Amino acid sequence: MLALAFCGQAMAYYSVTAWLPALLADTRGLSLASSGASASLFQVAAVIGAFGVPLLTARAPTWVPVVVIGALWITLPIGLLVAPEGYILWSIIGGAAQGGGFTAIFSIVARVARSSGEAASMSARVQGIGYLAATVGPPLLGGLNTATGGWAAPLLSVLAATLVFTVGGVLAALGSGRGRG
């Protein structure tokens, strides 16, 4: 389940990173320089999630940070679809989610591994599978944009990836034996 969650996390992250500037230029009429600067908020906001997940994990069951991060992740493509004028807010929310998603997944790895060797092995498997799946994301979004002439289908594929992260992450957290309480 962790590998599945990381597939969704990595695919959503690399897809948004690759295409958010073009999406903003096309949908908001921004210059490429302005859309790139606006999209940088997605990267900068990662710090919020990366620091927020450990704080939340220390105070809540393992599944709670995954649900919170999943909800934030899901907000990005939905927000860009239904209220694109709020792109700055969606970029910040999505950025916090992408920083927190990585942290949430590997917090679970650290909790379930019985040794540092097992943690390293599990982490390598999760990352190997996830990053392999992530290679599909940016070309898929570009292809969908080209085929449809718009950004709805690419954003729906990001939504699907964020749902994969959320479901896989929650199931992994609940299956960790520590996710219930």
PDB file of C-alpha atoms in Angstrom:
ATOM      1  CA  MET A   1       0.000   0.000   0.000  1.00  0.00           C
ATOM      2  CA  LEU A   2       2.919   2.361   0.697  1.00  0.00           C
ATOM      3  CA  ALA A   3       4.257   1.831  -2.809  1.00  0.00           C
ATOM      4  CA  LEU A   4       0.807   2.539  -4.225  1.00  0.00           C
ATOM      5  CA  ALA A   5       0.551   5.699  -2.119  1.00  0.00           C
ATOM      6  CA  PHE A   6       3.979   6.833  -3.274  1.00  0.00           C
ATOM      7  CA  CYS A   7       3.015   6.175  -6.904  1.00  0.00           C
ATOM      8  CA  GLY A   8       0.154   8.635  -6.477  1.00  0.00           C
ATOM      9  CA  GLN A   9       2.320  11.114  -4.562  1.00  0.00           C
ATOM     10  CA  ALA A  10       5.201  11.091  -7.033  1.00  0.00           C
ATOM     11  CA  MET A  11       3.003  11.072 -10.128  1.00  0.00           C
ATOM     12  CA  ALA A  12       0.971  14.049  -8.871  1.00  0.00           C
ATOM     13  CA  TYR A  13       4.088  15.936  -7.778  1.00  0.00           C
ATOM     14  CA  TYR A  14       6.065  15.564 -11.001  1.00  0.00           C
ATOM     15  CA  SER A  15       3.009  16.161 -13.175  1.00  0.00           C
ATOM     16  CA  VAL A  16       2.114  19.402 -11.405  1.00  0.00           C
ATOM     17  CA  THR A  17       5.738  20.519 -11.297  1.00  0.00           C
ATOM     18  CA  ALA A  18       6.108  19.954 -15.038  1.00  0.00           C
ATOM     19  CA  TRP A  19       2.848  21.501 -16.209  1.00  0.00           C
ATOM     20  CA  LEU A  20       1.638  24.084 -13.679  1.00  0.00           C
ATOM     21  CA  PRO A  21       3.452  27.006 -15.365  1.00  0.00           C
ATOM     22  CA  ALA A  22       1.962  26.123 -18.778  1.00  0.00           C
ATOM     23  CA  LEU A  23      -1.466  25.586 -17.238  1.00  0.00           C
ATOM     24  CA  LEU A  24      -1.346  28.994 -15.565  1.00  0.00           C
ATOM     25  CA  ALA A  25      -0.161  30.657 -18.758  1.00  0.00           C
ATOM     26  CA  ASP A  26      -2.972  29.035 -20.754  1.00  0.00           C
ATOM     27  CA  THR A  27      -5.811  29.437 -18.265  1.00  0.00           C
ATOM     28  CA  ARG A  28      -4.924  32.661 -16.464  1.00  0.00           C
ATOM     29  CA  GLY A  29      -3.263  34.507 -19.324  1.00  0.00           C
ATOM     30  CA  LEU A  30      -0.018  34.945 -17.393  1.00  0.00           C
ATOM     31  CA  SER A  31       3.287  35.323 -19.168  1.00  0.00           C
ATOM     32  CA  LEU A  32       5.537  32.283 -18.896  1.00  0.00           C
ATOM     33  CA  ALA A  33       7.778  34.191 -16.458  1.00  0.00           C
ATOM     34  CA  SER A  34       4.819  35.157 -14.257  1.00  0.00           C
ATOM     35  CA  SER A  35       3.312  31.690 -14.395  1.00  0.00           C
ATOM     36  CA  GLY A  36       6.667  30.162 -13.464  1.00  0.00           C
ATOM     37  CA  ALA A  37       6.979  32.528 -10.520  1.00  0.00           C
ATOM     38  CA  SER A  38       3.415  31.739  -9.435  1.00  0.00           C
ATOM     39  CA  ALA A  39       4.047  28.018  -9.765  1.00  0.00           C
ATOM     40  CA  SER A  40       7.113  28.361  -7.528  1.00  0.00           C
ATOM     41  CA  LEU A  41       4.701  28.791  -4.623  1.00  0.00           C
ATOM     42  CA  PHE A  42       3.913  25.091  -5.109  1.00  0.00           C
ATOM     43  CA  GLN A  43       7.557  24.267  -4.367  1.00  0.00           C
ATOM     44  CA  VAL A  44       8.068  26.733  -1.509  1.00  0.00           C
ATOM     45  CA  ALA A  45       4.909  25.671   0.342  1.00  0.00           C
ATOM     46  CA  ALA A  46       6.293  22.135   0.627  1.00  0.00           C
ATOM     47  CA  VAL A  47       8.047  23.250   3.805  1.00  0.00           C
ATOM     48  CA  ILE A  48       4.671  23.679   5.531  1.00  0.00           C
ATOM     49  CA  GLY A  49       3.722  20.065   4.892  1.00  0.00           C
ATOM     50  CA  ALA A  50       7.172  18.668   5.588  1.00  0.00           C
ATOM     51  CA  PHE A  51       7.217  20.261   9.052  1.00  0.00           C
ATOM     52  CA  GLY A  52       3.491  19.924   9.718  1.00  0.00           C
ATOM     53  CA  VAL A  53       3.223  16.156   9.261  1.00  0.00           C
ATOM     54  CA  PRO A  54       5.660  15.251  12.081  1.00  0.00           C
ATOM     55  CA  LEU A  55       3.842  17.642  14.425  1.00  0.00           C
ATOM     56  CA  LEU A  56       0.512  16.068  13.544  1.00  0.00           C
ATOM     57  CA  THR A  57       1.900  12.520  13.659  1.00  0.00           C
ATOM     58  CA  ALA A  58       3.101  13.056  17.232  1.00  0.00           C
ATOM     59  CA  ARG A  59      -0.435  13.984  18.337  1.00  0.00           C
ATOM     60  CA  ALA A  60      -2.734  11.810  16.227  1.00  0.00           C
ATOM     61  CA  PRO A  61      -3.113   8.278  14.880  1.00  0.00           C
ATOM     62  CA  THR A  62      -0.936   7.473  11.868  1.00  0.00           C
ATOM     63  CA  TRP A  63      -3.823   7.710   9.408  1.00  0.00           C
ATOM     64  CA  VAL A  64      -4.785  11.278  10.368  1.00  0.00           C
ATOM     65  CA  PRO A  65      -1.825  13.031   8.672  1.00  0.00           C
ATOM     66  CA  VAL A  66      -2.449  10.974   5.525  1.00  0.00           C
ATOM     67  CA  VAL A  67      -6.112  12.015   5.455  1.00  0.00           C
ATOM     68  CA  VAL A  68      -5.223  15.677   6.021  1.00  0.00           C
ATOM     69  CA  ILE A  69      -2.513  15.650   3.353  1.00  0.00           C
ATOM     70  CA  GLY A  70      -4.765  13.703   0.991  1.00  0.00           C
ATOM     71  CA  ALA A  71      -7.522  16.283   1.409  1.00  0.00           C
ATOM     72  CA  LEU A  72      -5.045  19.078   0.683  1.00  0.00           C
ATOM     73  CA  TRP A  73      -3.699  17.220  -2.355  1.00  0.00           C
ATOM     74  CA  ILE A  74      -7.198  16.621  -3.717  1.00  0.00           C
ATOM     75  CA  THR A  75      -7.969  20.332  -3.296  1.00  0.00           C
ATOM     76  CA  LEU A  76      -5.323  21.353  -5.853  1.00  0.00           C
ATOM     77  CA  PRO A  77      -6.784  19.794  -9.021  1.00  0.00           C
ATOM     78  CA  ILE A  78     -10.378  20.407  -7.939  1.00  0.00           C
ATOM     79  CA  GLY A  79      -9.603  24.041  -7.146  1.00  0.00           C
ATOM     80  CA  LEU A  80      -7.879  24.581 -10.482  1.00  0.00           C
ATOM     81  CA  LEU A  81     -10.870  23.015 -12.242  1.00  0.00           C
ATOM     82  CA  VAL A  82     -13.706  24.826 -10.473  1.00  0.00           C
ATOM     83  CA  ALA A  83     -12.128  28.108  -9.357  1.00  0.00           C
ATOM     84  CA  PRO A  84      -8.973  28.666 -11.409  1.00  0.00           C
ATOM     85  CA  GLU A  85      -8.800  32.309 -10.353  1.00  0.00           C
ATOM     86  CA  GLY A  86      -7.689  31.030  -6.926  1.00  0.00           C
ATOM     87  CA  TYR A  87      -4.556  29.486  -8.416  1.00  0.00           C
ATOM     88  CA  ILE A  88      -2.288  31.099  -5.806  1.00  0.00           C
ATOM     89  CA  LEU A  89      -4.245  29.494  -2.962  1.00  0.00           C
ATOM     90  CA  TRP A  90      -4.422  26.137  -4.762  1.00  0.00           C
ATOM     91  CA  SER A  91      -0.668  26.245  -5.431  1.00  0.00           C
ATOM     92  CA  ILE A  92       0.070  26.868  -1.757  1.00  0.00           C
ATOM     93  CA  ILE A  93      -2.344  24.160  -0.578  1.00  0.00           C
ATOM     94  CA  GLY A  94      -1.009  21.684  -3.146  1.00  0.00           C
ATOM     95  CA  GLY A  95       2.561  22.586  -2.248  1.00  0.00           C
ATOM     96  CA  ALA A  96       1.950  21.900   1.430  1.00  0.00           C
ATOM     97  CA  ALA A  97       0.378  18.596   0.409  1.00  0.00           C
ATOM     98  CA  GLN A  98       3.295  17.519  -1.763  1.00  0.00           C
ATOM     99  CA  GLY A  99       5.800  18.258   0.998  1.00  0.00           C
ATOM    100  CA  GLY A 100       3.642  16.497   3.561  1.00  0.00           C
ATOM    101  CA  GLY A 101       2.865  13.503   1.344  1.00  0.00           C
ATOM    102  CA  PHE A 102       6.472  12.433   1.104  1.00  0.00           C
ATOM    103  CA  THR A 103       6.920  12.902   4.856  1.00  0.00           C
ATOM    104  CA  ALA A 104       3.719  11.001   5.718  1.00  0.00           C
ATOM    105  CA  ILE A 105       4.681   7.976   3.636  1.00  0.00           C
ATOM    106  CA  PHE A 106       8.177   7.703   5.015  1.00  0.00           C
ATOM    107  CA  SER A 107       6.964   8.283   8.571  1.00  0.00           C
ATOM    108  CA  ILE A 108       4.947   5.106   8.145  1.00  0.00           C
ATOM    109  CA  VAL A 109       8.034   3.304   6.822  1.00  0.00           C
ATOM    110  CA  ALA A 110       9.947   4.371   9.934  1.00  0.00           C
ATOM    111  CA  ARG A 111       7.118   3.178  12.201  1.00  0.00           C
ATOM    112  CA  VAL A 112       6.651  -0.263  10.688  1.00  0.00           C
ATOM    113  CA  ALA A 113      10.253  -1.249   9.986  1.00  0.00           C
ATOM    114  CA  ARG A 114      11.774  -3.502  12.625  1.00  0.00           C
ATOM    115  CA  SER A 115      15.362  -2.515  11.849  1.00  0.00           C
ATOM    116  CA  SER A 116      17.313   0.100   9.968  1.00  0.00           C
ATOM    117  CA  GLY A 117      18.080  -2.480   7.288  1.00  0.00           C
ATOM    118  CA  GLU A 118      14.406  -3.261   6.844  1.00  0.00           C
ATOM    119  CA  ALA A 119      13.614   0.474   6.696  1.00  0.00           C
ATOM    120  CA  ALA A 120      16.238   0.987   4.009  1.00  0.00           C
ATOM    121  CA  SER A 121      14.959  -1.958   1.983  1.00  0.00           C
ATOM    122  CA  MET A 122      11.325  -0.914   2.322  1.00  0.00           C
ATOM    123  CA  SER A 123      12.158   2.683   1.458  1.00  0.00           C
ATOM    124  CA  ALA A 124      14.082   1.594  -1.629  1.00  0.00           C
ATOM    125  CA  ARG A 125      11.171  -0.557  -2.833  1.00  0.00           C
ATOM    126  CA  VAL A 126       8.587   2.161  -2.203  1.00  0.00           C
ATOM    127  CA  GLN A 127      10.690   4.825  -3.923  1.00  0.00           C
ATOM    128  CA  GLY A 128      11.727   2.592  -6.815  1.00  0.00           C
ATOM    129  CA  ILE A 129       8.147   1.660  -7.645  1.00  0.00           C
ATOM    130  CA  GLY A 130       6.836   5.180  -7.007  1.00  0.00           C
ATOM    131  CA  TYR A 131       9.413   7.007  -9.082  1.00  0.00           C
ATOM    132  CA  LEU A 132       8.986   4.522 -11.911  1.00  0.00           C
ATOM    133  CA  ALA A 133       5.247   5.246 -11.922  1.00  0.00           C
ATOM    134  CA  ALA A 134       5.982   8.979 -11.713  1.00  0.00           C
ATOM    135  CA  THR A 135       7.759   8.882 -15.074  1.00  0.00           C
ATOM    136  CA  VAL A 136       4.366   8.352 -16.703  1.00  0.00           C
ATOM    137  CA  GLY A 137       2.758  11.471 -15.218  1.00  0.00           C
ATOM    138  CA  PRO A 138       4.259  14.446 -17.081  1.00  0.00           C
ATOM    139  CA  PRO A 139       4.077  12.870 -20.562  1.00  0.00           C
ATOM    140  CA  LEU A 140       0.533  11.677 -19.822  1.00  0.00           C
ATOM    141  CA  LEU A 141      -0.587  15.170 -18.837  1.00  0.00           C
ATOM    142  CA  GLY A 142       1.082  16.690 -21.875  1.00  0.00           C
ATOM    143  CA  GLY A 143      -0.549  14.117 -24.120  1.00  0.00           C
ATOM    144  CA  LEU A 144      -3.961  14.688 -22.566  1.00  0.00           C
ATOM    145  CA  ASN A 145      -3.563  18.440 -22.981  1.00  0.00           C
ATOM    146  CA  THR A 146      -2.597  18.033 -26.613  1.00  0.00           C
ATOM    147  CA  ALA A 147      -5.369  15.527 -27.340  1.00  0.00           C
ATOM    148  CA  THR A 148      -8.128  17.520 -25.651  1.00  0.00           C
ATOM    149  CA  GLY A 149      -6.863  21.044 -26.198  1.00  0.00           C
ATOM    150  CA  GLY A 150      -7.496  21.888 -22.554  1.00  0.00           C
ATOM    151  CA  TRP A 151      -6.504  21.251 -18.968  1.00  0.00           C
ATOM    152  CA  ALA A 152      -9.577  19.439 -17.588  1.00  0.00           C
ATOM    153  CA  ALA A 153      -8.412  15.922 -18.517  1.00  0.00           C
ATOM    154  CA  PRO A 154      -4.858  16.499 -17.237  1.00  0.00           C
ATOM    155  CA  LEU A 155      -6.218  17.880 -13.954  1.00  0.00           C
ATOM    156  CA  LEU A 156      -8.537  14.887 -13.620  1.00  0.00           C
ATOM    157  CA  SER A 157      -5.496  12.617 -13.955  1.00  0.00           C
ATOM    158  CA  VAL A 158      -3.785  14.595 -11.155  1.00  0.00           C
ATOM    159  CA  LEU A 159      -6.963  14.152  -9.117  1.00  0.00           C
ATOM    160  CA  ALA A 160      -6.800  10.395  -9.743  1.00  0.00           C
ATOM    161  CA  ALA A 161      -3.162  10.324  -8.601  1.00  0.00           C
ATOM    162  CA  THR A 162      -3.991  12.253  -5.416  1.00  0.00           C
ATOM    163  CA  LEU A 163      -6.821   9.819  -4.692  1.00  0.00           C
ATOM    164  CA  VAL A 164      -4.394   6.909  -5.154  1.00  0.00           C
ATOM    165  CA  PHE A 165      -2.058   8.583  -2.648  1.00  0.00           C
ATOM    166  CA  THR A 166      -4.885   9.092  -0.157  1.00  0.00           C
ATOM    167  CA  VAL A 167      -6.421   5.618  -0.362  1.00  0.00           C
ATOM    168  CA  GLY A 168      -3.072   3.804  -0.458  1.00  0.00           C
ATOM    169  CA  GLY A 169      -1.677   5.908   2.377  1.00  0.00           C
ATOM    170  CA  VAL A 170      -4.700   5.455   4.642  1.00  0.00           C
ATOM    171  CA  LEU A 171      -4.761   1.712   4.040  1.00  0.00           C
ATOM    172  CA  ALA A 172      -1.020   1.495   4.748  1.00  0.00           C
ATOM    173  CA  ALA A 173      -1.407   3.527   7.933  1.00  0.00           C
ATOM    174  CA  LEU A 174      -4.310   1.416   9.151  1.00  0.00           C
ATOM    175  CA  GLY A 175      -2.440  -1.764   8.244  1.00  0.00           C
ATOM    176  CA  SER A 176       0.648  -0.651  10.151  1.00  0.00           C
ATOM    177  CA  GLY A 177      -0.903  -1.774  13.409  1.00  0.00           C
ATOM    178  CA  ARG A 178      -0.470   1.687  14.863  1.00  0.00           C
ATOM    179  CA  GLY A 179      -2.909   3.472  12.635  1.00  0.00           C
ATOM    180  CA  ARG A 180      -5.942   2.888  14.823  1.00  0.00           C
ATOM    181  CA  GLY A 181      -5.017   4.757  17.899  1.00  0.00           C
TER     182      GLY A 181
END
